[in-house]
Amino acid sequence: SQTIHQWPATLVQPVGSPLSLECTVEGTSNPNLYWYRQAAGRGLQLLFYSVGIGQISSEVPQNLSASRPQDRQFILSSKKLLLSDSGFYLCATGGAELFTEAFFGQGTRPTVV
Amino acid sequence: GENVEQHPSTLSVQEGDSAVIKCTYSDSASNYFPWYKQELGKGPQLIIDIRSNVGEKKDQRIAVTLNKTAKHFSLHITETQPEDSAVYFCAASTGGFKTIFGAGTRLFVKA
């Protein structure tokens, strides 16, 4: 079965500092990978998805970027954090159903101060 | 654009009672409808899903129904237990890369 690792779990960073969140996947090859953001009390907003190494699609124009340097590694970054970047970030990979997200990581909660 | 509405936003039931969460979707091309359970501080976990060629699916105390004509689908939890307390999300997908999620329902099961 698939396992998703996300780190760090939490972090506190000042406005204007860079951000890097990492996600790695075990138990599958060539997965579709996704980054979601969840605001407090809200649903999940798709930020980026990737169907392969170096292939990134952005859903929401914003202060963030994503990269996929290896088949099972997905990175979310920001050069300069904004207060609005606080939230809960979730990495996900497709499950048994093609092109659907079935497995989520435990999430990373950056707090921008 | 595509939209998924979920109701209620908060649901409180007594242990042993049933809980029903309802969702409607706007894109008639949607053909896959997963439900996720999210416990505090954790990522969502897939609990059940249904495809558009099926009207109902059951897994122990959990069942999902789909009405394609009305573009409604619902989650039913019977004999609720305190460990069922969590946030539940519905979602709809057309089979592409985008899955649209509802805003979530916070379920409280009182012992």
PDB file of C-alpha atoms in Angstrom:
ATOM      1  CA  SER A   1       0.000   0.000   0.000  1.00  0.00           C
ATOM      2  CA  GLN A   2       1.037   3.582  -0.524  1.00  0.00           C
ATOM      3  CA  THR A   3       2.562   5.728   2.182  1.00  0.00           C
ATOM      4  CA  ILE A   4       3.024   9.490   2.010  1.00  0.00           C
ATOM      5  CA  HIS A   5       5.585  11.300   4.124  1.00  0.00           C
ATOM      6  CA  GLN A   6       5.373  15.023   4.655  1.00  0.00           C
ATOM      7  CA  TRP A   7       7.785  17.230   6.525  1.00  0.00           C
ATOM      8  CA  PRO A   8       8.093  19.267   8.460  1.00  0.00           C
ATOM      9  CA  ALA A   9       4.862  18.685  10.361  1.00  0.00           C
ATOM     10  CA  THR A  10       4.780  22.237  11.687  1.00  0.00           C
ATOM     11  CA  LEU A  11       6.911  25.336  11.419  1.00  0.00           C
ATOM     12  CA  VAL A  12       6.806  28.996  12.344  1.00  0.00           C
ATOM     13  CA  GLN A  13       8.414  31.455   9.985  1.00  0.00           C
ATOM     14  CA  PRO A  14       8.416  35.230   9.589  1.00  0.00           C
ATOM     15  CA  VAL A  15       6.796  37.082   6.738  1.00  0.00           C
ATOM     16  CA  GLY A  16       9.200  37.419   3.834  1.00  0.00           C
ATOM     17  CA  SER A  17      11.191  34.284   4.623  1.00  0.00           C
ATOM     18  CA  PRO A  18      11.409  31.339   2.193  1.00  0.00           C
ATOM     19  CA  LEU A  19       9.392  28.145   2.568  1.00  0.00           C
ATOM     20  CA  SER A  20      10.040  24.586   1.472  1.00  0.00           C
ATOM     21  CA  LEU A  21       7.697  21.689   2.201  1.00  0.00           C
ATOM     22  CA  GLU A  22       8.576  18.196   1.057  1.00  0.00           C
ATOM     23  CA  CYS A  23       6.486  15.176   0.229  1.00  0.00           C
ATOM     24  CA  THR A  24       7.738  11.705  -0.634  1.00  0.00           C
ATOM     25  CA  VAL A  25       5.739   8.656  -1.609  1.00  0.00           C
ATOM     26  CA  GLU A  26       6.422   4.970  -1.035  1.00  0.00           C
ATOM     27  CA  GLY A  27       4.741   1.903  -2.437  1.00  0.00           C
ATOM     28  CA  THR A  28       4.015   3.116  -5.952  1.00  0.00           C
ATOM     29  CA  SER A  29       5.788   4.349  -9.050  1.00  0.00           C
ATOM     30  CA  ASN A  30       4.966   7.226 -11.392  1.00  0.00           C
ATOM     31  CA  PRO A  31       2.167   8.505  -9.155  1.00  0.00           C
ATOM     32  CA  ASN A  32       0.038  11.553  -9.809  1.00  0.00           C
ATOM     33  CA  LEU A  33       0.905  13.973  -7.032  1.00  0.00           C
ATOM     34  CA  TYR A  34      -1.059  16.896  -5.635  1.00  0.00           C
ATOM     35  CA  TRP A  35      -0.609  19.787  -3.231  1.00  0.00           C
ATOM     36  CA  TYR A  36      -3.727  21.042  -1.479  1.00  0.00           C
ATOM     37  CA  ARG A  37      -4.230  23.859   1.003  1.00  0.00           C
ATOM     38  CA  GLN A  38      -6.910  23.774   3.672  1.00  0.00           C
ATOM     39  CA  ALA A  39      -7.922  26.973   5.405  1.00  0.00           C
ATOM     40  CA  ALA A  40      -9.410  26.736   8.887  1.00  0.00           C
ATOM     41  CA  GLY A  41     -12.977  25.398   8.687  1.00  0.00           C
ATOM     42  CA  ARG A  42     -12.842  25.258   4.918  1.00  0.00           C
ATOM     43  CA  GLY A  43     -12.573  22.616   2.226  1.00  0.00           C
ATOM     44  CA  LEU A  44      -9.532  21.614   0.240  1.00  0.00           C
ATOM     45  CA  GLN A  45      -8.145  23.902  -2.452  1.00  0.00           C
ATOM     46  CA  LEU A  46      -6.000  22.308  -5.162  1.00  0.00           C
ATOM     47  CA  LEU A  47      -2.761  24.238  -5.633  1.00  0.00           C
ATOM     48  CA  PHE A  48      -0.609  22.086  -7.932  1.00  0.00           C
ATOM     49  CA  TYR A  49      -0.632  18.681  -9.538  1.00  0.00           C
ATOM     50  CA  SER A  50       2.023  16.672 -11.326  1.00  0.00           C
ATOM     51  CA  VAL A  51       1.810  13.658 -13.629  1.00  0.00           C
ATOM     52  CA  GLY A  52       5.551  13.105 -13.878  1.00  0.00           C
ATOM     53  CA  ILE A  53       9.064  14.364 -13.168  1.00  0.00           C
ATOM     54  CA  GLY A  54       9.363  18.043 -14.033  1.00  0.00           C
ATOM     55  CA  GLN A  55       5.679  18.319 -14.986  1.00  0.00           C
ATOM     56  CA  ILE A  56       3.784  20.798 -12.835  1.00  0.00           C
ATOM     57  CA  SER A  57       0.336  22.285 -13.364  1.00  0.00           C
ATOM     58  CA  SER A  58      -0.766  25.254 -11.297  1.00  0.00           C
ATOM     59  CA  GLU A  59      -4.397  25.710 -10.395  1.00  0.00           C
ATOM     60  CA  VAL A  60      -4.278  28.943  -8.447  1.00  0.00           C
ATOM     61  CA  PRO A  61      -1.919  31.833  -9.260  1.00  0.00           C
ATOM     62  CA  GLN A  62      -0.216  32.835  -6.040  1.00  0.00           C
ATOM     63  CA  ASN A  63       2.948  33.213  -4.070  1.00  0.00           C
ATOM     64  CA  LEU A  64       3.778  29.501  -4.218  1.00  0.00           C
ATOM     65  CA  SER A  65       5.557  27.175  -6.634  1.00  0.00           C
ATOM     66  CA  ALA A  66       6.018  23.426  -6.878  1.00  0.00           C
ATOM     67  CA  SER A  67       8.673  21.120  -8.240  1.00  0.00           C
ATOM     68  CA  ARG A  68       9.044  17.405  -8.830  1.00  0.00           C
ATOM     69  CA  PRO A  69      12.738  16.578  -9.023  1.00  0.00           C
ATOM     70  CA  GLN A  70      12.215  12.817  -8.629  1.00  0.00           C
ATOM     71  CA  ASP A  71       9.413  10.392  -9.436  1.00  0.00           C
ATOM     72  CA  ARG A  72       8.188  10.150  -5.858  1.00  0.00           C
ATOM     73  CA  GLN A  73       9.192  13.555  -4.514  1.00  0.00           C
ATOM     74  CA  PHE A  74       7.053  16.677  -4.618  1.00  0.00           C
ATOM     75  CA  ILE A  75       8.159  20.018  -3.176  1.00  0.00           C
ATOM     76  CA  LEU A  76       6.127  23.121  -2.391  1.00  0.00           C
ATOM     77  CA  SER A  77       8.073  26.369  -2.120  1.00  0.00           C
ATOM     78  CA  SER A  78       7.793  30.079  -1.635  1.00  0.00           C
ATOM     79  CA  LYS A  79      10.530  32.676  -1.981  1.00  0.00           C
ATOM     80  CA  LYS A  80       8.797  35.147   0.326  1.00  0.00           C
ATOM     81  CA  LEU A  81       6.034  34.068   2.669  1.00  0.00           C
ATOM     82  CA  LEU A  82       2.905  36.154   3.117  1.00  0.00           C
ATOM     83  CA  LEU A  83       0.588  36.142   6.114  1.00  0.00           C
ATOM     84  CA  SER A  84      -2.069  34.655   3.835  1.00  0.00           C
ATOM     85  CA  ASP A  85       0.159  31.593   3.258  1.00  0.00           C
ATOM     86  CA  SER A  86      -0.656  30.259   6.726  1.00  0.00           C
ATOM     87  CA  GLY A  87      -2.830  27.129   6.599  1.00  0.00           C
ATOM     88  CA  PHE A  88      -2.681  23.364   6.437  1.00  0.00           C
ATOM     89  CA  TYR A  89      -0.864  21.956   3.399  1.00  0.00           C
ATOM     90  CA  LEU A  90      -1.590  18.439   2.252  1.00  0.00           C
ATOM     91  CA  CYS A  91       0.215  16.283  -0.246  1.00  0.00           C
ATOM     92  CA  ALA A  92      -1.817  13.594  -1.979  1.00  0.00           C
ATOM     93  CA  THR A  93      -1.331  10.814  -4.476  1.00  0.00           C
ATOM     94  CA  GLY A  94      -3.760   8.947  -6.713  1.00  0.00           C
ATOM     95  CA  GLY A  95      -5.375   5.769  -5.517  1.00  0.00           C
ATOM     96  CA  ALA A  96      -6.845   2.809  -7.355  1.00  0.00           C
ATOM     97  CA  GLU A  97      -9.041   5.059  -9.486  1.00  0.00           C
ATOM     98  CA  LEU A  98      -7.001   6.762 -12.210  1.00  0.00           C
ATOM     99  CA  PHE A  99      -6.661  10.521 -11.745  1.00  0.00           C
ATOM    100  CA  THR A 100      -8.348  10.562  -8.404  1.00  0.00           C
ATOM    101  CA  GLU A 101      -6.777  11.412  -5.073  1.00  0.00           C
ATOM    102  CA  ALA A 102      -7.166   8.645  -2.550  1.00  0.00           C
ATOM    103  CA  PHE A 103      -4.196   9.016  -0.205  1.00  0.00           C
ATOM    104  CA  PHE A 104      -3.232  12.087   1.739  1.00  0.00           C
ATOM    105  CA  GLY A 105      -0.184  12.821   3.852  1.00  0.00           C
ATOM    106  CA  GLN A 106      -0.491  13.957   7.443  1.00  0.00           C
ATOM    107  CA  GLY A 107      -0.126  17.575   6.445  1.00  0.00           C
ATOM    108  CA  THR A 108       2.165  20.472   7.264  1.00  0.00           C
ATOM    109  CA  ARG A 109       0.999  23.512   9.156  1.00  0.00           C
ATOM    110  CA  PRO A 110       3.192  26.555   8.554  1.00  0.00           C
ATOM    111  CA  THR A 111       2.421  29.580  10.681  1.00  0.00           C
ATOM    112  CA  VAL A 112       3.549  32.860   9.221  1.00  0.00           C
ATOM    113  CA  VAL A 113       4.252  35.537  11.821  1.00  0.00           C
TER     114      VAL A 113
ATOM    115  CA  GLY B   1     -17.202  26.711 -12.548  1.00  0.00           C
ATOM    116  CA  GLU B   2     -17.598  23.348 -10.902  1.00  0.00           C
ATOM    117  CA  ASN B   3     -18.961  23.444  -7.398  1.00  0.00           C
ATOM    118  CA  VAL B   4     -19.788  20.978  -4.625  1.00  0.00           C
ATOM    119  CA  GLU B   5     -22.070  22.103  -1.818  1.00  0.00           C
ATOM    120  CA  GLN B   6     -22.138  20.163   1.424  1.00  0.00           C
ATOM    121  CA  HIS B   7     -24.692  20.280   4.255  1.00  0.00           C
ATOM    122  CA  PRO B   8     -24.842  20.557   7.153  1.00  0.00           C
ATOM    123  CA  SER B   9     -21.632  22.273   8.177  1.00  0.00           C
ATOM    124  CA  THR B  10     -22.015  20.901  11.713  1.00  0.00           C
ATOM    125  CA  LEU B  11     -23.928  17.847  12.867  1.00  0.00           C
ATOM    126  CA  SER B  12     -24.378  16.617  16.417  1.00  0.00           C
ATOM    127  CA  VAL B  13     -25.939  13.218  17.117  1.00  0.00           C
ATOM    128  CA  GLN B  14     -26.352  10.917  20.071  1.00  0.00           C
ATOM    129  CA  GLU B  15     -24.292   7.752  20.141  1.00  0.00           C
ATOM    130  CA  GLY B  16     -26.187   4.985  18.358  1.00  0.00           C
ATOM    131  CA  ASP B  17     -28.191   7.342  16.181  1.00  0.00           C
ATOM    132  CA  SER B  18     -27.718   7.742  12.435  1.00  0.00           C
ATOM    133  CA  ALA B  19     -25.964  10.646  10.723  1.00  0.00           C
ATOM    134  CA  VAL B  20     -26.623  11.854   7.178  1.00  0.00           C
ATOM    135  CA  ILE B  21     -24.488  14.292   5.228  1.00  0.00           C
ATOM    136  CA  LYS B  22     -25.658  15.578   1.861  1.00  0.00           C
ATOM    137  CA  CYS B  23     -23.803  16.992  -1.121  1.00  0.00           C
ATOM    138  CA  THR B  24     -24.811  18.414  -4.458  1.00  0.00           C
ATOM    139  CA  TYR B  25     -22.563  18.902  -7.466  1.00  0.00           C
ATOM    140  CA  SER B  26     -22.838  21.122 -10.503  1.00  0.00           C
ATOM    141  CA  ASP B  27     -20.812  19.340 -13.212  1.00  0.00           C
ATOM    142  CA  SER B  28     -22.983  16.684 -14.838  1.00  0.00           C
ATOM    143  CA  ALA B  29     -19.812  15.038 -16.195  1.00  0.00           C
ATOM    144  CA  SER B  30     -18.764  14.056 -12.662  1.00  0.00           C
ATOM    145  CA  ASN B  31     -18.489  10.282 -12.431  1.00  0.00           C
ATOM    146  CA  TYR B  32     -16.591   9.523  -9.231  1.00  0.00           C
ATOM    147  CA  PHE B  33     -17.639  10.574  -5.736  1.00  0.00           C
ATOM    148  CA  PRO B  34     -15.318   9.878  -2.797  1.00  0.00           C
ATOM    149  CA  TRP B  35     -15.898  10.633   0.863  1.00  0.00           C
ATOM    150  CA  TYR B  36     -13.089  11.457   3.266  1.00  0.00           C
ATOM    151  CA  LYS B  37     -12.830  11.505   7.044  1.00  0.00           C
ATOM    152  CA  GLN B  38     -10.390  13.917   8.644  1.00  0.00           C
ATOM    153  CA  GLU B  39      -9.445  13.678  12.289  1.00  0.00           C
ATOM    154  CA  LEU B  40      -7.938  16.617  14.100  1.00  0.00           C
ATOM    155  CA  GLY B  41      -4.411  17.429  12.935  1.00  0.00           C
ATOM    156  CA  LYS B  42      -4.352  14.653  10.340  1.00  0.00           C
ATOM    157  CA  GLY B  43      -4.786  14.330   6.615  1.00  0.00           C
ATOM    158  CA  PRO B  44      -8.115  13.199   5.124  1.00  0.00           C
ATOM    159  CA  GLN B  45      -8.650   9.458   4.782  1.00  0.00           C
ATOM    160  CA  LEU B  46     -10.776   7.884   2.077  1.00  0.00           C
ATOM    161  CA  ILE B  47     -13.633   5.982   3.728  1.00  0.00           C
ATOM    162  CA  ILE B  48     -15.927   5.114   0.832  1.00  0.00           C
ATOM    163  CA  ASP B  49     -16.458   6.051  -2.792  1.00  0.00           C
ATOM    164  CA  ILE B  50     -19.076   5.524  -5.474  1.00  0.00           C
ATOM    165  CA  ARG B  51     -19.052   5.656  -9.254  1.00  0.00           C
ATOM    166  CA  SER B  52     -21.758   7.112 -11.429  1.00  0.00           C
ATOM    167  CA  ASN B  53     -22.939   3.713 -12.669  1.00  0.00           C
ATOM    168  CA  VAL B  54     -23.914   2.698  -9.133  1.00  0.00           C
ATOM    169  CA  GLY B  55     -26.793   4.073  -7.090  1.00  0.00           C
ATOM    170  CA  GLU B  56     -25.767   2.850  -3.673  1.00  0.00           C
ATOM    171  CA  LYS B  57     -22.764   1.338  -1.934  1.00  0.00           C
ATOM    172  CA  LYS B  58     -22.422   0.036   1.602  1.00  0.00           C
ATOM    173  CA  ASP B  59     -19.468  -0.833   3.795  1.00  0.00           C
ATOM    174  CA  GLN B  60     -20.450  -1.991   7.281  1.00  0.00           C
ATOM    175  CA  ARG B  61     -21.969   1.057   9.057  1.00  0.00           C
ATOM    176  CA  ILE B  62     -21.274   3.430   6.194  1.00  0.00           C
ATOM    177  CA  ALA B  63     -23.320   3.801   3.017  1.00  0.00           C
ATOM    178  CA  VAL B  64     -23.355   6.261   0.159  1.00  0.00           C
ATOM    179  CA  THR B  65     -26.207   6.965  -2.236  1.00  0.00           C
ATOM    180  CA  LEU B  66     -26.109   8.769  -5.560  1.00  0.00           C
ATOM    181  CA  ASN B  67     -28.918  10.431  -7.499  1.00  0.00           C
ATOM    182  CA  LYS B  68     -27.429  11.434 -10.842  1.00  0.00           C
ATOM    183  CA  THR B  69     -30.598  13.089 -12.079  1.00  0.00           C
ATOM    184  CA  ALA B  70     -30.742  15.445  -9.140  1.00  0.00           C
ATOM    185  CA  LYS B  71     -26.938  15.594  -8.837  1.00  0.00           C
ATOM    186  CA  HIS B  72     -27.126  14.666  -5.173  1.00  0.00           C
ATOM    187  CA  PHE B  73     -25.103  12.188  -3.167  1.00  0.00           C
ATOM    188  CA  SER B  74     -25.222  11.412   0.526  1.00  0.00           C
ATOM    189  CA  LEU B  75     -23.223   9.697   3.249  1.00  0.00           C
ATOM    190  CA  HIS B  76     -25.115   7.654   5.830  1.00  0.00           C
ATOM    191  CA  ILE B  77     -23.500   6.480   9.048  1.00  0.00           C
ATOM    192  CA  THR B  78     -25.575   4.128  11.190  1.00  0.00           C
ATOM    193  CA  GLU B  79     -25.087   3.220  14.851  1.00  0.00           C
ATOM    194  CA  THR B  80     -22.722   6.127  15.338  1.00  0.00           C
ATOM    195  CA  GLN B  81     -19.880   5.831  17.831  1.00  0.00           C
ATOM    196  CA  PRO B  82     -17.751   8.514  19.524  1.00  0.00           C
ATOM    197  CA  GLU B  83     -14.830   7.565  17.271  1.00  0.00           C
ATOM    198  CA  ASP B  84     -16.918   8.632  14.276  1.00  0.00           C
ATOM    199  CA  SER B  85     -16.484  12.233  15.445  1.00  0.00           C
ATOM    200  CA  ALA B  86     -14.438  14.011  12.775  1.00  0.00           C
ATOM    201  CA  VAL B  87     -14.771  16.292   9.758  1.00  0.00           C
ATOM    202  CA  TYR B  88     -16.218  14.595   6.684  1.00  0.00           C
ATOM    203  CA  PHE B  89     -15.635  15.822   3.145  1.00  0.00           C
ATOM    204  CA  CYS B  90     -17.494  14.881   0.005  1.00  0.00           C
ATOM    205  CA  ALA B  91     -15.934  15.340  -3.412  1.00  0.00           C
ATOM    206  CA  ALA B  92     -16.794  15.000  -7.082  1.00  0.00           C
ATOM    207  CA  SER B  93     -14.477  14.190  -9.959  1.00  0.00           C
ATOM    208  CA  THR B  94     -14.875  13.979 -13.716  1.00  0.00           C
ATOM    209  CA  GLY B  95     -11.942  11.583 -13.890  1.00  0.00           C
ATOM    210  CA  GLY B  96      -9.498  14.327 -14.745  1.00  0.00           C
ATOM    211  CA  PHE B  97      -6.957  15.904 -12.463  1.00  0.00           C
ATOM    212  CA  LYS B  98      -9.373  18.063 -10.564  1.00  0.00           C
ATOM    213  CA  THR B  99     -11.457  16.778  -7.716  1.00  0.00           C
ATOM    214  CA  ILE B 100     -13.777  19.382  -6.259  1.00  0.00           C
ATOM    215  CA  PHE B 101     -14.282  19.108  -2.508  1.00  0.00           C
ATOM    216  CA  GLY B 102     -17.162  20.223  -0.364  1.00  0.00           C
ATOM    217  CA  ALA B 103     -16.490  22.546   2.563  1.00  0.00           C
ATOM    218  CA  GLY B 104     -16.789  19.747   5.113  1.00  0.00           C
ATOM    219  CA  THR B 105     -19.157  18.644   7.867  1.00  0.00           C
ATOM    220  CA  ARG B 106     -18.017  18.530  11.455  1.00  0.00           C
ATOM    221  CA  LEU B 107     -19.695  15.535  13.088  1.00  0.00           C
ATOM    222  CA  PHE B 108     -19.962  15.283  16.865  1.00  0.00           C
ATOM    223  CA  VAL B 109     -21.134  11.998  18.351  1.00  0.00           C
ATOM    224  CA  LYS B 110     -22.168  12.431  21.976  1.00  0.00           C
ATOM    225  CA  ALA B 111     -21.700   9.484  24.301  1.00  0.00           C
TER     226      ALA B 111
END
